[in-house]
């Protein structure tokens, strides 16, 4: 049997968990249980006449985000994401439809990321921003014996993360 390597691995801090708060401007839309964000630069390989190599052509960045939010008894948060506002008084009207709208104006979504399990209070770790977000699909997995969640997928012009000043020091 070979001797174990004398190399010492660096200490790794395992992330216990984060809390994700979805906001539209300063309005809190809810807590996300899961976020899947993706940005990519599509590429094509273009052959050139008389050249044995191919040139890589890069397209502009494409970004999308999948949000899973906890459902609440009052669907006002889902309505705001879909571009439908709850009437000011008297609750929802019977003819109000919360549905995807292809003509919704794009808006900026932010997701505040809080480090949980700090022992004292939650610390803002950073903020994700989805510029000019537009919802493109809505999934409503419904089960009678579990937490109800809404899954909203959307496209955005730009997706970026800004860590909080001093976080991780």
Short mmCIF file of C-alpha atoms in Angstrom, two decimals:
data_model
loop_
_atom_site.label_atom_id
_atom_site.label_comp_id
_atom_site.label_asym_id
_atom_site.label_seq_id
_atom_site.Cartn_x
_atom_site.Cartn_y
_atom_site.Cartn_z
CA UNK A 1 0.00 0.00 0.00
CA UNK A 2 1.33 3.44 -0.93
CA UNK A 3 2.08 6.06 1.69
CA UNK A 4 -0.47 8.86 2.03
CA UNK A 5 0.43 12.11 0.33
CA UNK A 6 2.09 14.70 2.59
CA UNK A 7 0.10 17.48 0.86
CA UNK A 8 -2.17 19.40 3.22
CA UNK A 9 -5.49 20.48 1.76
CA UNK A 10 -6.49 24.10 2.38
CA UNK A 11 -9.41 24.75 4.73
CA UNK A 12 -12.70 24.93 2.88
CA UNK A 13 -15.70 26.72 4.32
CA UNK A 14 -18.87 24.85 3.45
CA UNK A 15 -21.88 27.06 2.91
CA UNK A 16 -24.63 26.11 5.37
CA UNK A 17 -27.41 27.84 3.53
CA UNK A 18 -28.56 31.13 2.19
CA UNK A 19 -31.83 33.01 2.27
CA UNK A 20 -32.99 34.51 -1.05
CA UNK A 21 -35.38 37.47 -1.00
CA UNK A 22 -36.99 38.41 -4.33
CA UNK A 23 -37.65 42.13 -4.84
CA UNK A 24 -39.20 44.37 -7.50
CA UNK A 25 -37.75 47.80 -6.78
CA UNK A 26 -38.17 48.13 -3.01
CA UNK A 27 -41.20 45.80 -2.90
CA UNK A 28 -40.52 42.35 -1.46
CA UNK A 29 -42.15 39.73 -3.69
CA UNK A 30 -41.32 36.73 -1.58
CA UNK A 31 -38.70 34.26 -0.53
CA UNK A 32 -37.13 32.03 -3.15
CA UNK A 33 -36.57 28.43 -2.22
CA UNK A 34 -34.44 27.84 -5.31
CA UNK A 35 -32.82 29.94 -8.02
CA UNK A 36 -31.25 28.69 -11.22
CA UNK A 37 -29.56 31.48 -13.14
CA UNK A 38 -27.75 31.03 -16.41
CA UNK A 39 -25.71 33.34 -18.61
CA UNK A 40 -23.95 32.11 -21.68
CA UNK A 41 -22.15 33.39 -24.72
CA UNK A 42 -23.30 31.39 -27.75
CA UNK A 43 -20.46 30.58 -30.13
CA UNK A 44 -20.19 29.31 -33.68
CA UNK A 45 -17.15 27.92 -35.43
CA UNK A 46 -16.78 29.47 -38.87
CA UNK A 47 -14.56 27.73 -41.41
CA UNK A 48 -12.45 30.03 -43.58
CA UNK A 49 -11.51 29.31 -47.16
CA UNK A 50 -7.94 28.07 -47.40
CA UNK A 51 -7.46 27.91 -43.62
CA UNK A 52 -7.23 24.67 -41.63
CA UNK A 53 -8.52 26.34 -38.47
CA UNK A 54 -11.97 27.66 -37.71
CA UNK A 55 -12.65 31.11 -36.34
CA UNK A 56 -14.81 31.21 -33.20
CA UNK A 57 -17.55 33.82 -33.51
CA UNK A 58 -19.14 34.92 -30.26
CA UNK A 59 -22.69 36.24 -29.99
CA UNK A 60 -23.94 38.61 -27.28
CA UNK A 61 -24.59 37.19 -23.80
CA UNK A 62 -27.94 35.44 -23.28
CA UNK A 63 -29.32 35.23 -19.74
CA UNK A 64 -32.22 33.43 -18.15
CA UNK A 65 -33.37 32.72 -14.63
CA UNK A 66 -35.63 30.13 -13.01
CA UNK A 67 -37.16 31.20 -9.70
CA UNK A 68 -38.99 28.94 -7.28
CA UNK A 69 -40.94 31.00 -4.75
CA UNK A 70 -43.07 29.90 -1.84
CA UNK A 71 -46.78 30.40 -2.53
CA UNK A 72 -48.82 32.38 -0.06
CA UNK A 73 -52.56 32.48 0.62
CA UNK A 74 -52.81 35.86 -1.11
CA UNK A 75 -51.34 35.57 -4.63
CA UNK A 76 -50.41 39.27 -4.81
CA UNK A 77 -46.69 38.48 -5.13
CA UNK A 78 -47.29 36.12 -8.05
CA UNK A 79 -49.52 38.80 -9.58
CA UNK A 80 -46.74 41.40 -9.38
CA UNK A 81 -44.29 39.05 -11.09
CA UNK A 82 -46.84 38.48 -13.88
CA UNK A 83 -47.61 42.21 -14.15
CA UNK A 84 -51.04 42.16 -12.47
CA UNK A 85 -51.69 44.46 -9.51
CA UNK A 86 -54.13 43.67 -6.74
CA UNK A 87 -56.88 46.29 -6.39
CA UNK A 88 -56.27 48.73 -3.53
CA UNK A 89 -59.35 47.80 -1.49
CA UNK A 90 -61.76 44.91 -1.27
CA UNK A 91 -59.38 42.17 -2.37
CA UNK A 92 -59.22 40.47 -5.74
CA UNK A 93 -61.97 40.79 -8.33
CA UNK A 94 -63.61 37.62 -9.64
CA UNK A 95 -62.59 38.34 -13.25
CA UNK A 96 -58.89 38.99 -12.54
CA UNK A 97 -56.57 36.54 -14.32
CA UNK A 98 -53.05 35.84 -13.14
CA UNK A 99 -51.45 34.55 -16.31
CA UNK A 100 -48.42 34.98 -18.53
CA UNK A 101 -48.68 38.07 -20.67
CA UNK A 102 -46.48 38.28 -23.80
CA UNK A 103 -46.80 42.09 -23.88
CA UNK A 104 -45.66 42.70 -20.29
CA UNK A 105 -43.10 45.49 -19.98
CA UNK A 106 -39.68 44.20 -18.87
CA UNK A 107 -38.63 45.16 -15.35
CA UNK A 108 -35.62 44.76 -13.08
CA UNK A 109 -35.70 42.00 -10.47
CA UNK A 110 -33.24 41.80 -7.60
CA UNK A 111 -32.52 38.86 -5.35
CA UNK A 112 -30.93 39.71 -2.04
CA UNK A 113 -28.75 36.89 -0.77
CA UNK A 114 -28.46 36.63 3.02
CA UNK A 115 -25.98 34.37 4.78
CA UNK A 116 -27.95 32.41 7.34
CA UNK A 117 -26.70 30.46 10.32
CA UNK A 118 -24.46 33.32 11.39
CA UNK A 119 -25.43 32.86 15.02
CA UNK A 120 -26.59 36.44 15.54
CA UNK A 121 -28.39 37.86 12.51
CA UNK A 122 -28.52 37.38 8.79
CA UNK A 123 -25.80 39.16 6.84
CA UNK A 124 -26.34 40.48 3.31
CA UNK A 125 -23.89 38.50 1.19
CA UNK A 126 -24.74 40.15 -2.12
CA UNK A 127 -27.41 40.96 -4.66
CA UNK A 128 -28.30 39.26 -7.93
CA UNK A 129 -29.85 41.57 -10.53
CA UNK A 130 -31.86 40.46 -13.56
CA UNK A 131 -32.08 43.55 -15.79
CA UNK A 132 -35.18 43.83 -17.97
CA UNK A 133 -36.67 40.55 -16.75
CA UNK A 134 -39.68 39.13 -18.58
CA UNK A 135 -41.48 35.98 -17.36
CA UNK A 136 -41.66 33.35 -20.11
CA UNK A 137 -43.13 30.32 -18.35
CA UNK A 138 -45.02 29.50 -15.19
CA UNK A 139 -45.12 26.09 -13.51
CA UNK A 140 -47.45 25.35 -10.62
CA UNK A 141 -46.60 21.97 -9.13
CA UNK A 142 -49.40 21.30 -6.67
CA UNK A 143 -49.27 18.62 -4.00
CA UNK A 144 -51.66 18.32 -1.10
CA UNK A 145 -49.07 17.14 1.40
CA UNK A 146 -46.22 19.60 0.86
CA UNK A 147 -45.27 23.26 0.65
CA UNK A 148 -46.80 24.94 -2.40
CA UNK A 149 -44.30 26.69 -4.65
CA UNK A 150 -44.51 28.58 -7.94
CA UNK A 151 -41.81 28.21 -10.56
CA UNK A 152 -41.29 31.23 -12.79
CA UNK A 153 -38.85 31.14 -15.68
CA UNK A 154 -37.80 34.26 -17.52
CA UNK A 155 -35.35 35.94 -19.82
CA UNK A 156 -33.35 39.06 -19.02
CA UNK A 157 -30.96 41.37 -20.82
CA UNK A 158 -28.24 41.04 -18.22
CA UNK A 159 -27.71 38.94 -15.11
CA UNK A 160 -25.06 39.82 -12.56
CA UNK A 161 -24.09 39.42 -8.91
CA UNK A 162 -22.58 42.11 -6.68
CA UNK A 163 -21.05 40.82 -3.42
CA UNK A 164 -21.57 43.02 -0.36
CA UNK A 165 -18.64 45.20 0.64
CA UNK A 166 -16.47 43.38 3.16
CA UNK A 167 -18.35 40.10 2.88
CA UNK A 168 -16.04 37.10 3.16
CA UNK A 169 -13.23 39.05 4.81
#
